[in-house]
């Protein structure tokens, strides 16, 4: 299991300060919508300047018509990131087109599909998808697997079932991790590190418990010891 640190701070400088504090650790860094919209490709280069070994997960959750998604995926390919994601609800045709478009590249990034956002509770999810989170997450994962993606973004509670219906090697990346039972914030389906490990999660994403702490490096170290 690997740790992916979410860079969700309000300014580029605060994100860079956080990265500098944890630069000697073997972690992935997650660049999300806020940071990428504000700081762009330059920020990705700044990360690599601090430590070229940092792996970058570009969390833009693409959702559009198939051709637009494949075009975007190809542009992401040019950024040299190590992982990015799309929404499974964009459909199998869109996911297949993304993978087809990337197939001509030798070193394509890992591509994941978002199943159900971890901020949804059952009632909110049901209003949109008219199904339970567990059932729909399994279905989305199956769609992503059959479309040739490498894995899914899901909650730690769905990881085991998803691996059972797809493949043990099909990756799961789980946000909503509160490593040692910290405050959940807006997340609904939170799990701790031990739970994620038991569920054979491949990547845990941790944001606030690290960047809101007085000593982010210490929290990272404590989490890494538990992996
Ligand atoms: O601060 P926290 O640990 O809750 O951060 C979780 C991160 O994971 C945020 O950047 C959020 O956008 C992202 N994320 C999520 N749920 C998903 C996909 C991504 O919380 N399904």
Short mmCIF file of C-alpha atoms and ligand atoms in Angstrom, two decimals:
data_model
loop_
_atom_site.label_atom_id
_atom_site.label_comp_id
_atom_site.label_asym_id
_atom_site.label_seq_id
_atom_site.Cartn_x
_atom_site.Cartn_y
_atom_site.Cartn_z
CA UNK A 1 0.00 0.00 0.00
CA UNK A 2 1.24 3.49 -0.87
CA UNK A 3 0.49 6.88 0.66
CA UNK A 4 -0.74 9.69 -1.56
CA UNK A 5 -0.71 13.15 0.04
CA UNK A 6 -3.43 15.55 -1.17
CA UNK A 7 -2.07 19.03 -1.98
CA UNK A 8 -5.27 20.95 -1.28
CA UNK A 9 -3.86 24.07 0.39
CA UNK A 10 -5.15 27.57 -0.44
CA UNK A 11 -1.98 28.85 -2.13
CA UNK A 12 0.83 27.45 -4.25
CA UNK A 13 3.39 28.58 -1.68
CA UNK A 14 1.63 26.69 1.14
CA UNK A 15 1.58 23.55 -1.03
CA UNK A 16 5.30 23.97 -1.77
CA UNK A 17 6.04 24.49 1.94
CA UNK A 18 4.19 21.25 2.71
CA UNK A 19 6.08 19.36 -0.04
CA UNK A 20 9.40 20.66 1.31
CA UNK A 21 8.51 19.38 4.78
CA UNK A 22 7.88 15.85 3.48
CA UNK A 23 10.41 15.75 0.64
CA UNK A 24 12.49 12.90 2.00
CA UNK A 25 9.56 10.48 2.23
CA UNK A 26 8.56 7.96 -0.40
CA UNK A 27 5.04 9.26 -1.08
CA UNK A 28 2.81 10.13 -4.02
CA UNK A 29 1.48 13.67 -4.32
CA UNK A 30 -2.07 14.36 -5.43
CA UNK A 31 -2.64 17.54 -7.41
CA UNK A 32 -6.35 18.26 -7.51
CA UNK A 33 -8.64 20.68 -9.30
CA UNK A 34 -7.92 23.68 -7.11
CA UNK A 35 -4.14 23.50 -7.39
CA UNK A 36 -4.08 22.55 -11.05
CA UNK A 37 -6.55 25.25 -12.15
CA UNK A 38 -4.61 27.86 -10.21
CA UNK A 39 -1.00 26.77 -10.66
CA UNK A 40 -1.02 24.59 -13.79
CA UNK A 41 1.84 22.67 -15.35
CA UNK A 42 4.40 24.96 -13.72
CA UNK A 43 3.40 23.53 -10.33
CA UNK A 44 4.04 19.98 -11.55
CA UNK A 45 7.53 21.07 -12.60
CA UNK A 46 8.11 22.74 -9.21
CA UNK A 47 7.25 19.46 -7.48
CA UNK A 48 9.79 17.54 -9.55
CA UNK A 49 12.39 20.23 -8.80
CA UNK A 50 11.96 19.60 -5.06
CA UNK A 51 12.33 15.85 -5.53
CA UNK A 52 12.29 14.20 -8.98
CA UNK A 53 11.29 10.90 -7.37
CA UNK A 54 7.90 12.20 -6.24
CA UNK A 55 5.17 10.44 -8.20
CA UNK A 56 2.27 12.68 -9.20
CA UNK A 57 -1.42 11.80 -9.29
CA UNK A 58 -3.37 14.39 -11.28
CA UNK A 59 -6.86 14.21 -9.77
CA UNK A 60 -8.98 16.05 -12.35
CA UNK A 61 -11.80 13.45 -12.59
CA UNK A 62 -12.50 13.84 -16.30
CA UNK A 63 -16.17 13.64 -17.28
CA UNK A 64 -17.20 14.56 -20.82
CA UNK A 65 -18.06 13.05 -24.20
CA UNK A 66 -15.69 10.25 -25.30
CA UNK A 67 -13.70 12.23 -27.85
CA UNK A 68 -13.16 15.18 -25.50
CA UNK A 69 -12.05 12.84 -22.72
CA UNK A 70 -9.58 11.06 -25.01
CA UNK A 71 -8.21 14.44 -26.19
CA UNK A 72 -7.79 15.54 -22.57
CA UNK A 73 -6.13 12.23 -21.67
CA UNK A 74 -3.64 12.75 -24.47
CA UNK A 75 -2.85 16.25 -23.18
CA UNK A 76 -2.37 14.79 -19.69
CA UNK A 77 0.04 12.28 -21.24
CA UNK A 78 2.17 15.25 -22.28
CA UNK A 79 2.39 16.50 -18.69
CA UNK A 80 4.42 13.49 -17.59
CA UNK A 81 2.27 12.67 -14.55
CA UNK A 82 2.21 9.12 -13.18
CA UNK A 83 -1.53 8.70 -12.61
CA UNK A 84 -4.81 10.45 -13.47
CA UNK A 85 -8.50 9.69 -13.24
CA UNK A 86 -11.84 9.88 -15.04
CA UNK A 87 -15.43 9.38 -13.84
CA UNK A 88 -16.73 5.85 -14.47
CA UNK A 89 -20.19 7.38 -14.94
CA UNK A 90 -18.91 8.90 -18.21
CA UNK A 91 -19.50 5.36 -19.51
CA UNK A 92 -17.61 2.45 -21.01
CA UNK A 93 -17.36 3.98 -24.49
CA UNK A 94 -15.61 7.04 -23.07
CA UNK A 95 -13.27 4.98 -20.86
CA UNK A 96 -12.40 2.67 -23.77
CA UNK A 97 -11.69 5.64 -26.02
CA UNK A 98 -9.33 7.09 -23.40
CA UNK A 99 -7.42 3.80 -23.14
CA UNK A 100 -7.36 3.35 -26.94
CA UNK A 101 -5.89 6.81 -27.37
CA UNK A 102 -3.19 6.16 -24.76
CA UNK A 103 -2.31 2.71 -26.11
CA UNK A 104 0.17 4.16 -28.61
CA UNK A 105 2.34 5.50 -25.79
CA UNK A 106 4.89 3.27 -24.08
CA UNK A 107 4.93 4.96 -20.70
CA UNK A 108 1.33 5.87 -20.17
CA UNK A 109 0.23 6.87 -16.67
CA UNK A 110 -1.95 4.67 -14.46
CA UNK A 111 -5.61 5.44 -15.27
CA UNK A 112 -8.25 5.12 -12.56
CA UNK A 113 -12.02 5.62 -12.62
CA UNK A 114 -13.96 7.33 -9.84
CA UNK A 115 -16.85 5.12 -8.67
CA UNK A 116 -18.80 6.91 -5.90
CA UNK A 117 -17.35 10.04 -4.32
CA UNK A 118 -16.52 9.35 -0.69
CA UNK A 119 -18.43 12.47 0.35
CA UNK A 120 -21.78 10.86 -0.60
CA UNK A 121 -24.01 9.24 1.99
CA UNK A 122 -26.56 6.63 0.85
CA UNK A 123 -29.47 9.08 0.62
CA UNK A 124 -27.59 11.64 -1.45
CA UNK A 125 -26.15 8.95 -3.70
CA UNK A 126 -29.55 7.29 -4.21
CA UNK A 127 -31.10 10.57 -5.37
CA UNK A 128 -28.68 10.71 -8.30
CA UNK A 129 -27.96 7.08 -9.15
CA UNK A 130 -31.14 5.35 -7.85
CA UNK A 131 -29.07 2.53 -6.39
CA UNK A 132 -27.03 1.72 -3.29
CA UNK A 133 -23.42 2.91 -3.14
CA UNK A 134 -22.08 -0.64 -2.81
CA UNK A 135 -23.99 -2.01 -5.80
CA UNK A 136 -23.27 0.93 -8.05
CA UNK A 137 -19.59 1.11 -7.04
CA UNK A 138 -19.24 -2.58 -7.99
CA UNK A 139 -20.91 -1.90 -11.34
CA UNK A 140 -18.73 1.13 -12.06
CA UNK A 141 -15.64 -0.89 -11.15
CA UNK A 142 -16.69 -3.71 -13.50
CA UNK A 143 -17.23 -1.16 -16.29
CA UNK A 144 -13.78 0.35 -15.68
CA UNK A 145 -12.16 -3.09 -15.59
CA UNK A 146 -13.85 -4.15 -18.84
CA UNK A 147 -12.77 -0.87 -20.44
CA UNK A 148 -9.11 -1.61 -19.74
CA UNK A 149 -8.45 0.86 -16.92
CA UNK A 150 -5.95 0.06 -14.19
CA UNK A 151 -8.18 0.56 -11.18
CA UNK A 152 -10.74 2.70 -9.39
CA UNK A 153 -11.15 5.40 -6.80
CA UNK A 154 -13.55 4.14 -4.15
CA UNK A 155 -13.99 4.09 -0.39
CA UNK A 156 -12.01 1.58 1.65
CA UNK A 157 -15.31 -0.21 2.34
CA UNK A 158 -15.73 -1.14 -1.32
CA UNK A 159 -12.14 -2.19 -2.05
CA UNK A 160 -12.44 -5.89 -1.15
CA UNK A 161 -15.66 -6.46 -3.05
CA UNK A 162 -14.31 -4.64 -6.12
CA UNK A 163 -11.19 -6.80 -6.18
CA UNK A 164 -13.34 -9.92 -5.84
CA UNK A 165 -15.50 -9.10 -8.86
CA UNK A 166 -12.64 -7.81 -11.05
CA UNK A 167 -9.08 -8.91 -10.29
CA UNK A 168 -6.80 -8.78 -7.25
CA UNK A 169 -4.39 -6.72 -9.37
CA UNK A 170 -7.07 -4.17 -10.28
CA UNK A 171 -6.02 -1.21 -8.16
CA UNK A 172 -8.06 0.60 -5.55
CA UNK A 173 -7.26 4.12 -4.39
CA UNK A 174 -9.19 5.30 -1.39
CA UNK A 175 -9.68 8.88 -0.18
CA UNK A 176 -11.60 9.53 3.02
CA UNK A 177 -8.81 8.08 5.11
CA UNK A 178 -8.51 9.32 8.65
CA UNK A 179 -5.28 7.52 9.55
CA UNK A 180 -5.78 7.45 13.30
CA UNK A 181 -9.47 8.33 13.62
CA UNK A 182 -9.18 12.11 13.06
CA UNK A 183 -12.12 14.43 12.27
CA UNK A 184 -13.95 13.37 9.08
CA UNK A 185 -14.76 16.89 7.79
CA UNK A 186 -17.12 16.57 4.79
CA UNK A 187 -16.20 12.93 4.18
CA UNK A 188 -18.92 10.40 4.98
CA UNK A 189 -17.34 6.98 4.55
CA UNK A 190 -14.03 7.32 6.35
CA UNK A 191 -11.70 4.47 7.32
CA UNK A 192 -8.38 4.27 9.14
CA UNK A 193 -5.06 2.93 7.86
CA UNK A 194 -5.49 -0.50 9.42
CA UNK A 195 -8.89 -0.97 7.77
CA UNK A 196 -7.51 0.07 4.36
CA UNK A 197 -4.59 -2.31 4.70
CA UNK A 198 -6.92 -5.20 5.54
CA UNK A 199 -9.06 -4.36 2.52
CA UNK A 200 -5.95 -4.66 0.26
CA UNK A 201 -6.19 -1.03 -0.81
CA UNK A 202 -3.31 -0.06 -3.14
CA UNK A 203 -3.22 3.70 -2.44
CA UNK A 204 -4.60 5.69 0.46
CA UNK A 205 -5.17 9.41 -0.07
CA UNK A 206 -4.76 11.62 2.98
CA UNK A 207 -5.27 15.37 2.90
CA UNK A 208 -6.45 17.32 5.93
CA UNK A 209 -5.04 15.00 8.62
CA UNK A 210 -1.59 15.77 7.17
CA UNK A 211 -1.71 19.37 5.97
CA UNK A 212 -3.74 20.66 8.93
CA UNK A 213 -1.36 19.10 11.43
CA UNK A 214 1.35 21.15 13.17
CA UNK A 215 3.89 18.54 12.15
CA UNK A 216 2.99 17.03 8.73
CA UNK A 217 6.29 15.13 8.48
CA UNK A 218 5.58 13.32 11.73
CA UNK A 219 2.09 12.26 10.57
CA UNK A 220 3.52 11.06 7.23
CA UNK A 221 6.16 9.06 9.08
CA UNK A 222 3.58 7.55 11.42
CA UNK A 223 1.38 6.54 8.47
CA UNK A 224 4.30 5.07 6.50
CA UNK A 225 5.20 2.90 9.50
CA UNK A 226 1.67 1.43 9.41
CA UNK A 227 1.67 0.57 5.72
O1 LIG B 1 -8.70 16.10 3.27
P1 LIG B 1 -9.08 14.71 2.83
O2 LIG B 1 -8.15 13.65 3.37
O3 LIG B 1 -10.52 14.40 3.04
O4 LIG B 1 -8.81 14.77 1.25
C1 LIG B 1 -9.27 13.81 0.37
C2 LIG B 1 -8.86 14.19 -1.02
O5 LIG B 1 -9.31 13.19 -1.92
C3 LIG B 1 -9.44 15.50 -1.54
O6 LIG B 1 -8.45 16.10 -2.37
C4 LIG B 1 -10.63 15.09 -2.39
O7 LIG B 1 -10.86 15.97 -3.47
C5 LIG B 1 -10.15 13.74 -2.93
N1 LIG B 1 -11.18 12.78 -3.32
C6 LIG B 1 -12.19 12.36 -2.47
N2 LIG B 1 -13.12 11.44 -2.89
C7 LIG B 1 -13.05 10.93 -4.12
C8 LIG B 1 -12.02 11.33 -4.98
C9 LIG B 1 -11.09 12.26 -4.55
O8 LIG B 1 -12.24 12.79 -1.33
N3 LIG B 1 -13.90 9.99 -4.49
#
